[in-house]
Short mmCIF file of C-alpha atoms in Angstrom, two decimals:
data_model
loop_
_atom_site.label_atom_id
_atom_site.label_comp_id
_atom_site.label_asym_id
_atom_site.label_seq_id
_atom_site.Cartn_x
_atom_site.Cartn_y
_atom_site.Cartn_z
CA MET A 1 156.25 -52.45 95.57
CA ASN A 2 157.37 -51.61 99.11
CA LEU A 3 156.47 -48.47 101.10
CA LEU A 4 159.67 -46.62 100.16
CA GLU A 5 158.99 -47.14 96.44
CA VAL A 6 155.40 -45.93 96.84
CA LEU A 7 156.58 -42.75 98.57
CA LEU A 8 159.20 -42.14 95.87
CA VAL A 9 156.66 -42.51 93.06
CA THR A 10 154.24 -40.17 94.86
CA CYS A 11 157.02 -37.63 95.26
CA LEU A 12 157.97 -37.79 91.60
CA LEU A 13 154.38 -37.24 90.52
CA SER A 14 153.63 -34.33 92.82
CA THR A 15 155.33 -32.05 95.27
CA CYS A 16 158.99 -32.96 94.87
CA PHE A 17 159.08 -30.99 91.63
CA GLY A 18 156.88 -28.09 92.65
CA ASP A 19 153.45 -29.43 91.68
CA ASP A 20 150.86 -28.78 94.38
CA GLY A 21 148.64 -31.64 93.15
CA GLY A 22 146.36 -29.39 91.06
CA GLY A 23 148.85 -28.77 88.30
CA ARG A 24 150.22 -25.59 89.92
CA VAL A 25 153.99 -25.28 89.59
CA TRP A 26 156.63 -22.67 90.36
CA LYS A 27 158.30 -21.31 87.23
CA THR A 28 161.09 -18.83 86.58
CA VAL A 29 159.84 -15.31 85.85
CA PRO A 30 160.18 -14.80 82.06
CA ARG A 31 162.11 -11.78 80.78
CA ARG A 32 162.05 -10.02 77.45
CA PRO A 33 165.27 -10.77 75.51
CA TYR A 34 168.02 -8.31 74.65
CA LEU A 35 169.17 -9.02 71.09
CA LYS A 36 172.75 -8.32 70.09
CA ASN A 37 172.29 -6.48 66.80
CA ASP A 38 174.05 -3.54 65.12
CA PHE A 39 170.81 -2.68 63.29
CA GLU A 40 172.73 -2.10 60.04
CA SER A 41 174.44 -5.15 58.57
CA THR A 42 171.92 -7.40 60.39
CA PRO A 43 168.37 -6.06 60.21
CA LEU A 44 165.91 -6.98 62.92
CA GLN A 45 163.53 -9.64 61.58
CA ILE A 46 160.26 -10.24 63.39
CA GLN A 47 156.90 -11.87 62.81
CA THR A 48 153.70 -10.26 64.05
CA ASP A 49 150.29 -11.73 64.75
CA SER A 50 147.50 -9.15 64.85
CA ARG A 51 145.33 -11.58 66.81
CA LEU A 52 147.66 -10.94 69.76
CA GLY A 53 147.77 -7.16 69.44
CA ASP A 54 148.35 -4.28 67.05
CA THR A 55 151.63 -2.70 68.19
CA VAL A 56 155.34 -3.44 67.70
CA TYR A 57 157.44 -1.53 70.22
CA ILE A 58 161.19 -1.96 70.38
CA GLU A 59 163.97 0.02 72.03
CA VAL A 60 167.26 0.44 70.21
CA TYR A 61 170.32 0.79 72.42
CA PRO A 62 173.32 2.65 71.05
CA VAL A 63 176.35 3.09 73.30
CA VAL A 64 174.83 6.33 74.61
CA ASP A 65 171.14 6.84 75.38
CA GLN A 66 168.51 4.95 73.41
CA TYR A 67 165.63 5.53 71.05
CA SER A 68 162.48 3.62 70.25
CA ILE A 69 160.67 2.53 67.12
CA GLN A 70 156.96 1.90 67.25
CA ILE A 71 154.80 0.38 64.51
CA SER A 72 151.13 0.75 65.38
CA ASN A 73 147.69 0.04 64.01
CA ILE A 74 148.83 -3.28 62.51
CA ARG A 75 145.24 -4.57 62.50
CA GLU A 76 144.21 -1.86 60.03
CA SER A 77 145.15 -1.23 56.41
CA SER A 78 146.79 2.03 57.48
CA THR A 79 149.75 1.68 59.86
CA PHE A 80 151.93 4.40 61.32
CA ILE A 81 155.48 4.53 62.64
CA VAL A 82 156.75 6.62 65.54
CA LEU A 83 160.41 7.35 66.27
CA THR A 84 161.20 8.62 69.75
CA ALA A 85 164.47 9.62 71.41
CA PRO A 86 165.23 11.30 74.75
CA GLY A 87 164.64 15.02 74.53
CA ILE A 88 163.37 14.77 70.95
CA GLN A 89 159.74 15.15 70.00
CA SER A 90 158.30 12.13 68.22
CA ASP A 91 158.28 12.22 64.45
CA LEU A 92 155.16 10.63 62.95
CA ILE A 93 155.58 8.96 59.57
CA MET A 94 152.36 7.87 57.89
CA ASN A 95 152.49 4.73 55.80
CA HIS A 96 150.03 2.49 53.98
CA PHE A 97 151.00 -1.19 53.89
CA ASN A 98 147.53 -2.50 52.94
CA LEU A 99 147.86 -5.49 55.25
CA THR A 100 145.66 -8.57 54.86
CA GLY A 101 145.51 -11.53 57.22
CA PRO A 102 146.93 -11.74 60.75
CA ILE A 103 150.54 -12.97 60.15
CA HIS A 104 153.23 -10.68 58.73
CA GLU A 105 157.03 -10.68 58.50
CA TRP A 106 158.96 -7.45 59.02
CA LYS A 107 162.56 -6.31 58.52
CA ILE A 108 163.76 -3.16 60.27
CA SER A 109 167.21 -1.60 59.83
CA LYS A 110 169.01 1.68 59.22
CA ASP A 111 171.66 3.01 56.83
CA ASN A 112 173.91 5.59 58.48
CA LYS A 113 175.70 6.46 55.24
CA TYR A 114 172.50 7.71 53.63
CA SER A 115 170.66 8.63 56.87
CA LYS A 116 167.77 6.27 56.13
CA PHE A 117 165.54 3.87 57.98
CA LYS A 118 164.43 0.78 56.05
CA ILE A 119 161.22 -0.99 57.03
CA SER A 120 159.71 -3.80 54.96
CA CYS A 121 156.59 -5.89 55.46
CA ASP A 122 156.06 -9.15 53.59
CA GLY A 123 158.79 -8.19 51.11
CA ILE A 124 157.51 -4.65 50.41
CA GLU A 125 160.17 -2.14 51.52
CA LYS A 126 159.67 1.49 52.52
CA ILE A 127 162.58 3.89 53.07
CA TYR A 128 162.41 6.91 55.38
CA ASP A 129 164.83 9.75 56.01
CA PHE A 130 166.18 10.16 59.50
CA PRO A 131 164.12 12.76 61.36
CA SER A 132 165.62 16.19 60.89
CA SER A 133 165.87 16.80 64.63
CA ASP A 134 169.24 15.72 66.04
CA GLN A 135 170.29 13.23 63.35
CA ASP A 136 173.38 12.35 65.37
CA THR A 137 171.10 10.43 67.77
CA TRP A 138 169.84 8.14 65.00
CA LYS A 139 173.34 7.59 63.61
CA ARG A 140 174.86 6.25 66.83
CA GLN A 141 176.19 2.73 66.63
CA VAL A 142 173.67 0.22 67.97
CA ASP A 143 174.62 -2.54 70.39
CA GLU A 144 171.32 -4.12 71.52
CA ILE A 145 167.63 -4.21 70.74
CA LYS A 146 164.88 -5.04 73.21
CA PHE A 147 161.13 -5.73 72.90
CA MET A 148 159.25 -3.47 75.32
CA PRO A 149 156.17 -4.26 77.47
CA PHE A 150 154.05 -2.16 75.11
CA ASP A 151 154.82 -4.63 72.31
CA THR A 152 151.66 -6.71 71.90
CA ALA A 153 151.99 -7.96 68.32
CA THR A 154 155.45 -9.53 67.98
CA SER A 155 155.25 -13.32 68.19
CA ARG A 156 158.67 -14.43 66.83
CA TYR A 157 162.10 -13.02 66.00
CA LYS A 158 165.27 -14.24 64.30
CA ASP A 159 168.31 -14.68 66.53
CA SER A 160 171.98 -14.16 65.64
CA ASN A 161 171.96 -17.52 63.81
CA TRP A 162 168.99 -16.40 61.67
CA THR A 163 166.77 -18.97 63.36
CA TRP A 164 163.18 -18.15 64.28
CA GLN A 165 162.60 -18.04 68.04
CA ASP A 166 159.29 -17.61 69.84
CA LEU A 167 159.18 -14.40 71.84
CA ALA A 168 159.17 -15.27 75.54
CA GLN A 169 155.64 -15.47 76.89
CA VAL A 170 155.98 -12.63 79.36
CA ARG A 171 152.26 -11.98 79.66
CA LEU A 172 151.16 -14.76 81.95
CA PRO A 173 147.54 -16.02 81.89
CA ASN A 174 145.74 -15.83 85.24
CA ARG A 175 142.16 -14.70 85.89
CA LEU A 176 142.70 -12.59 88.98
CA SER A 177 139.07 -12.88 90.10
CA LEU A 178 139.58 -16.65 90.41
CA TYR A 179 143.21 -17.08 91.50
CA PRO A 180 145.64 -14.73 93.28
CA ILE A 181 148.99 -13.80 91.79
CA GLU A 182 151.73 -15.56 93.76
CA PHE A 183 155.45 -14.96 93.31
CA LYS A 184 158.76 -15.25 95.16
CA THR A 185 161.42 -12.62 95.72
CA ASN A 186 164.99 -12.89 96.93
CA ASP A 187 166.34 -9.89 98.82
CA ALA A 188 169.79 -11.27 99.55
CA SER A 189 171.49 -7.95 98.75
CA ALA A 190 169.19 -5.96 101.08
CA ALA A 191 169.43 -3.15 98.51
CA ARG A 192 166.58 -1.13 97.04
CA GLN A 193 164.22 -3.55 95.26
CA TYR A 194 161.15 -3.32 93.06
CA THR A 195 158.36 -5.65 92.07
CA HIS A 196 156.36 -3.99 89.33
CA ILE A 197 153.39 -5.99 87.99
CA THR A 198 151.18 -4.94 85.10
CA LEU A 199 147.63 -6.37 84.92
CA TYR A 200 145.90 -6.77 81.54
CA THR A 201 142.39 -7.41 80.29
CA ALA A 202 141.87 -10.17 77.70
CA ASP A 203 142.33 -7.85 74.70
CA PHE A 204 145.38 -6.08 76.27
CA LYS A 205 143.68 -2.74 75.62
CA ALA A 206 143.20 -1.91 79.30
CA GLU A 207 145.79 -2.27 82.02
CA THR A 208 146.76 -1.17 85.51
CA LYS A 209 150.02 -1.37 87.43
CA VAL A 210 150.75 -2.59 90.95
CA ASP A 211 154.12 -1.63 92.43
CA ILE A 212 155.82 -2.81 95.63
CA GLN A 213 159.22 -1.35 96.41
CA TRP A 214 161.47 -1.49 99.44
CA ASP A 215 164.75 -0.23 100.74
CA ASN A 216 165.90 -2.56 103.50
CA ASP A 217 162.80 -2.76 105.77
CA ASP A 218 160.99 0.27 104.34
CA TYR A 219 158.14 -1.15 102.20
CA GLN A 220 155.97 1.06 100.02
CA PHE A 221 152.96 0.26 97.85
CA TRP A 222 151.30 1.91 94.88
CA ILE A 223 148.52 1.22 92.36
CA ASP A 224 148.37 3.14 89.09
CA GLN A 225 145.82 6.02 89.39
CA CYS A 226 144.80 4.84 92.88
CA ASN A 227 147.57 6.12 95.12
CA ARG A 228 145.48 8.97 96.55
CA CYS A 229 142.19 7.09 96.83
CA ASP A 230 142.72 5.24 100.10
CA GLY A 231 141.96 8.00 102.62
CA GLY A 232 143.81 10.56 100.54
CA GLN A 233 147.21 9.06 101.28
CA SER A 234 150.03 9.82 98.92
CA TYR A 235 152.35 7.23 97.42
CA ALA A 236 155.13 7.90 99.93
CA GLN A 237 152.72 7.48 102.87
CA THR A 238 151.29 4.12 101.74
CA ARG A 239 153.59 1.90 103.76
CA PHE A 240 153.37 -1.41 105.60
CA THR A 241 155.76 -2.49 108.31
CA ASN A 242 154.71 -5.99 109.41
CA VAL A 243 156.50 -7.79 106.56
CA PRO A 244 158.33 -10.96 107.74
CA ASN A 245 162.06 -10.30 107.84
CA ASP A 246 163.12 -13.18 105.57
CA ILE A 247 165.57 -13.16 102.68
CA GLU A 248 163.26 -15.34 100.58
CA GLN A 249 159.68 -14.12 100.53
CA THR A 250 156.52 -15.54 98.94
CA TRP A 251 153.98 -12.86 98.03
CA LYS A 252 150.30 -13.19 97.19
CA LEU A 253 148.11 -10.50 95.61
CA GLU A 254 144.42 -11.30 96.13
CA LEU A 255 141.80 -9.16 94.41
CA SER A 256 138.15 -8.85 95.49
CA PRO A 257 135.42 -6.48 94.24
CA SER A 258 136.28 -3.99 96.99
CA GLN A 259 139.96 -4.34 97.91
CA LEU A 260 143.38 -5.76 97.13
CA ASP A 261 144.97 -7.86 99.89
CA ILE A 262 148.76 -8.32 100.00
CA HIS A 263 150.25 -11.31 101.83
CA CYS A 264 153.90 -12.10 102.50
CA ASN A 265 155.00 -15.52 103.80
CA GLY A 266 151.45 -16.22 105.00
CA VAL A 267 150.99 -12.86 106.78
CA LYS A 268 148.49 -10.27 105.51
CA VAL A 269 150.63 -7.13 105.40
CA TYR A 270 148.23 -4.71 103.70
CA SER A 271 144.62 -4.34 102.51
CA TYR A 272 144.04 -1.61 99.97
CA VAL A 273 140.33 -0.66 100.00
CA TYR A 274 139.57 1.01 96.68
CA ASN A 275 135.78 0.61 96.66
CA ASN A 276 134.88 2.55 99.80
CA PRO A 277 131.69 4.69 99.70
CA GLN A 278 133.31 7.38 101.86
CA TYR A 279 135.78 8.14 99.06
CA SER A 280 133.61 9.77 96.41
CA ASN A 281 136.09 11.99 94.59
CA SER A 282 136.68 11.43 90.88
CA ALA A 283 140.07 9.79 91.43
CA CYS A 284 138.52 7.12 93.64
CA ILE A 285 135.66 6.48 91.22
CA GLY A 286 138.18 5.99 88.43
CA CYS A 287 140.24 3.69 90.61
CA THR A 288 137.21 1.53 91.44
CA ALA A 289 136.28 1.20 87.76
CA GLN A 290 139.87 0.32 86.91
CA MET A 291 140.27 -2.33 89.59
CA ASN A 292 136.91 -3.93 88.79
CA MET A 293 137.99 -4.81 85.25
CA GLN A 294 138.31 -8.51 84.39
CA PHE A 295 142.07 -9.05 84.47
CA GLU A 296 143.17 -12.11 82.49
CA TYR A 297 146.99 -11.67 82.26
CA PHE A 298 149.84 -10.18 84.27
CA GLU A 299 153.46 -9.35 83.56
CA PHE A 300 156.57 -8.61 85.59
CA ASN A 301 157.90 -5.36 84.18
CA GLU A 302 161.61 -5.97 83.88
CA ALA A 303 162.51 -2.29 83.75
CA ASN A 304 161.47 -1.84 87.39
CA ASP A 305 161.22 -5.42 88.65
CA LYS A 306 164.55 -6.43 90.13
CA ALA A 307 163.39 -8.87 92.80
CA ALA A 308 160.81 -11.36 91.45
CA VAL A 309 162.40 -14.73 90.64
CA GLU A 310 159.52 -17.26 90.42
CA TYR A 311 155.75 -17.25 89.99
CA LEU A 312 153.05 -19.86 90.65
CA THR A 313 151.00 -21.01 87.66
CA PRO A 314 147.18 -21.29 87.90
CA PRO A 315 145.67 -24.77 88.41
CA GLN A 316 144.74 -27.22 85.68
CA CYS A 317 141.17 -28.08 84.75
CA THR A 318 140.50 -31.35 86.54
CA GLY A 319 136.73 -31.83 86.31
CA LEU A 320 133.46 -30.72 84.73
CA PRO A 321 130.58 -28.83 86.36
CA GLU A 322 127.62 -31.02 87.37
CA SER A 323 125.43 -29.27 84.79
CA TRP A 324 127.62 -30.58 81.95
CA ALA A 325 126.19 -34.11 81.91
CA GLY A 326 127.12 -35.92 78.71
CA VAL A 327 129.77 -33.36 77.64
CA LYS A 328 132.93 -34.88 76.15
CA MET A 329 136.24 -33.03 75.71
CA GLU A 330 139.12 -33.56 73.32
CA PRO A 331 141.81 -33.69 74.58
CA GLU A 332 140.63 -35.22 77.83
CA LEU A 333 141.08 -33.89 81.36
CA PRO A 334 143.26 -32.74 83.03
CA LEU A 335 143.92 -29.69 80.85
CA PRO A 336 146.46 -26.86 81.15
CA TYR A 337 145.15 -23.47 82.24
CA ASN A 338 144.13 -21.16 79.36
CA SER A 339 144.12 -24.01 76.81
CA ARG A 340 141.34 -24.23 74.23
CA VAL A 341 139.53 -27.56 74.02
CA SER A 342 136.97 -29.01 71.60
CA VAL A 343 133.58 -29.99 73.00
CA SER A 344 131.27 -32.77 71.79
CA CYS A 345 128.81 -35.18 73.37
CA ALA A 346 129.38 -38.67 74.74
CA ASP A 347 127.66 -41.75 73.33
CA GLY A 348 123.96 -41.69 74.09
CA TYR A 349 123.79 -37.86 74.14
CA ASN A 350 122.94 -35.28 71.47
CA LYS A 351 124.33 -31.72 71.39
CA THR A 352 121.44 -29.28 71.33
CA SER A 353 123.22 -25.92 71.73
CA GLY A 354 126.36 -24.11 72.86
CA ASP A 355 129.95 -23.57 71.76
CA SER A 356 132.03 -26.29 70.16
CA GLU A 357 135.17 -24.90 71.85
CA VAL A 358 135.76 -23.63 75.40
CA VAL A 359 138.74 -22.29 77.39
CA CYS A 360 140.12 -23.96 80.53
CA LEU A 361 140.11 -21.55 83.48
CA GLY A 362 141.30 -24.02 86.12
CA GLU A 363 139.63 -26.63 88.35
CA GLU A 364 136.00 -26.90 87.12
CA ASN A 365 135.94 -23.46 85.49
CA PHE A 366 135.58 -22.90 81.74
CA GLY A 367 135.16 -19.82 79.59
CA PHE A 368 132.59 -19.76 76.78
CA ASN A 369 130.13 -17.55 74.94
CA SER A 370 127.28 -20.09 75.02
CA GLN A 371 127.24 -23.07 77.40
CA PRO A 372 127.50 -26.45 75.64
CA ILE A 373 124.41 -28.55 76.40
CA CYS A 374 124.13 -32.29 75.70
CA ARG A 375 120.76 -34.01 76.15
CA LYS A 376 120.30 -37.71 76.65
CA ASP A 377 119.17 -39.48 73.47
CA CYS A 378 115.74 -40.77 74.56
CA SER A 379 115.09 -42.66 71.32
CA ASP A 380 117.84 -45.16 72.15
CA ASP A 381 116.38 -45.77 75.61
CA LYS A 382 112.96 -46.30 74.12
CA LYS A 383 114.29 -48.80 71.57
CA ASP A 384 116.10 -50.73 74.29
CA ASP A 385 113.02 -50.70 76.54
CA ASP A 386 110.80 -51.83 73.64
CA LYS A 387 113.18 -54.73 72.94
CA ASP A 388 113.07 -55.78 76.59
CA ASP A 389 109.30 -55.43 76.65
CA ASN A 390 108.93 -57.55 73.51
CA LYS A 391 111.19 -60.24 74.99
CA ASP A 392 109.21 -60.29 78.23
CA HIS A 393 105.95 -60.25 76.28
CA ASP A 394 107.07 -63.19 74.12
CA LYS A 395 108.08 -65.13 77.23
CA ASP A 396 104.72 -64.43 78.83
CA ASP A 397 102.95 -65.44 75.62
CA ASP A 398 104.89 -68.72 75.54
CA LYS A 399 104.03 -69.42 79.17
CA ASP A 400 100.39 -68.55 78.59
CA HIS A 401 100.32 -70.69 75.45
CA ASP A 402 101.80 -73.68 77.33
CA LYS A 403 99.27 -73.23 80.10
CA ASP A 404 96.46 -73.01 77.56
CA ASP A 405 97.69 -76.18 75.89
CA ASP A 406 97.75 -78.01 79.23
CA LYS A 407 94.32 -76.68 80.06
CA ASP A 408 93.01 -77.66 76.65
CA LYS A 409 94.33 -81.19 77.20
CA ASP A 410 92.65 -81.40 80.59
CA ASP A 411 89.46 -80.01 79.12
CA ASP A 412 89.56 -82.58 76.34
CA ASP A 413 89.81 -85.34 78.91
CA ASP A 414 86.90 -83.87 80.80
CA ASP A 415 84.92 -83.54 77.63
CA LYS A 416 85.45 -87.19 76.86
CA GLN A 417 84.12 -88.12 80.30
CA ASP A 418 81.25 -85.61 80.32
CA HIS A 419 80.52 -85.45 76.62
CA GLY A 420 77.29 -83.75 75.89
CA LYS A 421 76.61 -82.68 79.47
CA ASP A 422 77.89 -79.09 79.58
CA GLY A 423 78.94 -78.22 76.00
CA GLY A 424 77.44 -74.72 75.98
CA GLY A 425 79.01 -73.72 79.34
CA SER A 426 82.54 -74.64 78.22
CA LYS A 427 82.37 -72.34 75.19
CA MET A 428 81.38 -69.38 77.38
CA LEU A 429 84.30 -70.11 79.73
CA TYR A 430 86.83 -70.01 76.85
CA LEU A 431 85.48 -66.66 75.68
CA GLY A 432 85.80 -65.11 79.15
CA ILE A 433 89.39 -66.30 79.58
CA GLY A 434 90.42 -64.82 76.19
CA LEU A 435 88.91 -61.43 76.95
CA GLY A 436 90.59 -61.28 80.38
CA ALA A 437 94.03 -62.18 79.05
CA GLY A 438 93.78 -59.49 76.32
CA PHE A 439 92.87 -56.85 78.90
CA VAL A 440 95.85 -57.73 81.14
CA VAL A 441 98.38 -57.71 78.27
CA GLY A 442 97.11 -54.36 76.95
CA SER A 443 97.34 -52.80 80.41
CA LEU A 444 100.94 -54.00 80.85
CA ILE A 445 102.01 -52.53 77.50
CA GLY A 446 100.44 -49.17 78.36
CA LEU A 447 102.19 -49.10 81.76
CA VAL A 448 105.59 -49.87 80.20
CA LEU A 449 105.24 -47.08 77.62
CA TYR A 450 104.30 -44.59 80.36
CA LEU A 451 107.33 -45.53 82.46
CA VAL A 452 109.69 -45.23 79.45
CA LYS A 453 108.36 -41.75 78.68
CA ALA A 454 108.75 -40.63 82.29
CA LYS A 455 112.32 -41.98 82.48
CA CYS A 456 113.28 -40.17 79.26
CA SER A 457 111.81 -36.89 80.50
CA ARG A 458 113.69 -37.11 83.81
CA SER A 459 116.98 -37.88 82.00
CA ALA A 460 116.58 -34.92 79.65
CA GLY A 461 115.78 -32.64 82.59
CA ARG A 462 118.88 -33.74 84.48
CA SER A 463 121.15 -33.16 81.44
CA ASN A 464 120.16 -29.45 81.39
CA ALA A 465 120.04 -28.86 85.13
CA GLY A 466 121.78 -25.66 86.20
CA ALA A 467 122.28 -24.39 82.65
CA SER A 468 122.48 -20.82 83.92
CA TYR A 469 126.02 -21.28 85.27
CA VAL A 470 129.18 -23.05 84.28
CA VAL A 471 131.71 -22.44 87.01
CA LYS A 472 131.41 -22.65 90.76
CA ASN A 473 130.28 -19.45 92.47
CA ASN A 474 128.91 -18.31 89.10
CA LYS A 475 132.25 -16.86 87.98
CA ALA A 476 134.03 -16.67 84.66
CA ASN A 477 131.32 -17.61 82.23
CA VAL A 478 132.43 -15.56 79.22
CA TYR A 479 135.72 -15.35 77.34
CA SER A 480 136.99 -13.18 74.52
#
């Protein structure tokens, strides 16, 4: 292979297709789909998974205005449905579906002729009258249906061909305390633009919003519930002006325990200090608590985000911490970020404690409840050492036996020449030699056993070294 071929192969395997070498790639920002559906002759069919969340939230788009349908509390035996339209107070309809298990199939439609909504779950149908307030709103002909950011439970839907489709993964995994959020925008139109990012905890029950908006070169910044914490500035006053004047921009949001840094095309354009002791009012305290949550996912909110086009994925898991001696993973490294992997022990090690499954959090970081610990199997080492000792001992015995035979032969010759002269002295000499050889062999066996025990103890100690941490810098050692 010549140099040109080597360079081509390297390119194909790494940067030519967006991979930075650690498994990080640029991907198109996912959007929630708009479904063409009249909501009458073709009911909306969805599948929910309560392990993801407990709320279905869709918006129904007639030709004029829109209204929303919310099914909540899916994790419980008692669910409730909320219908909301502009200018109309929500109507709460209580319902008992007696749900069991995490996976459920729903059908949602309406019947304008009889002014009814039809909602079924796993084949059990419930029919509800249109709310009495402004029934004309509910009767309008529907053109589209959209899954909203508040929808945490819907996992699949049926398209116009009645084929199940996975709902786009719009909530993107990324532990913000480990890796910054990086994305690209394209401001070719130079019109008013928004990038609205929602941050979520692992259970999606807590969230905060980060908003960057600009009109030509006028950039503004806002964090949900924090816009008056930084020195008492209001939203309109929180501006930054040193943004590089490029059509294509690469942004990075980097979170620390005290502040959020915003970079654009390699330039730090703003640092929002939310954990500053001089700001002691209740709004700032709430902001600090909110920003110090462990954010595991983020989402580009399509309703306000008009500019983001690509985002950078977190890195793969490429290695194990030093303290994980003897740990074996299936599948093997490298692993995609946020993937779950089974843990066992390599040959010659025994698992003594810890989880049998962990979560990849990039590089050498893994999430777990209890660290997997594999200890070296000392019994195998001892058996191997005993075998070696026995072989060496047998060889020594053979050598000693041959020497004794030679000596006995020489002694016999001497005895023939000096028969009767020193008979008593020879017997004492044989006794002394036998006692000495027994002492030497016994000492050697004792020394070998001591060394084997010491080696085993050191190996076991090394296999558990550093068991108090799993990831570098002592981060990310628990997952939900």
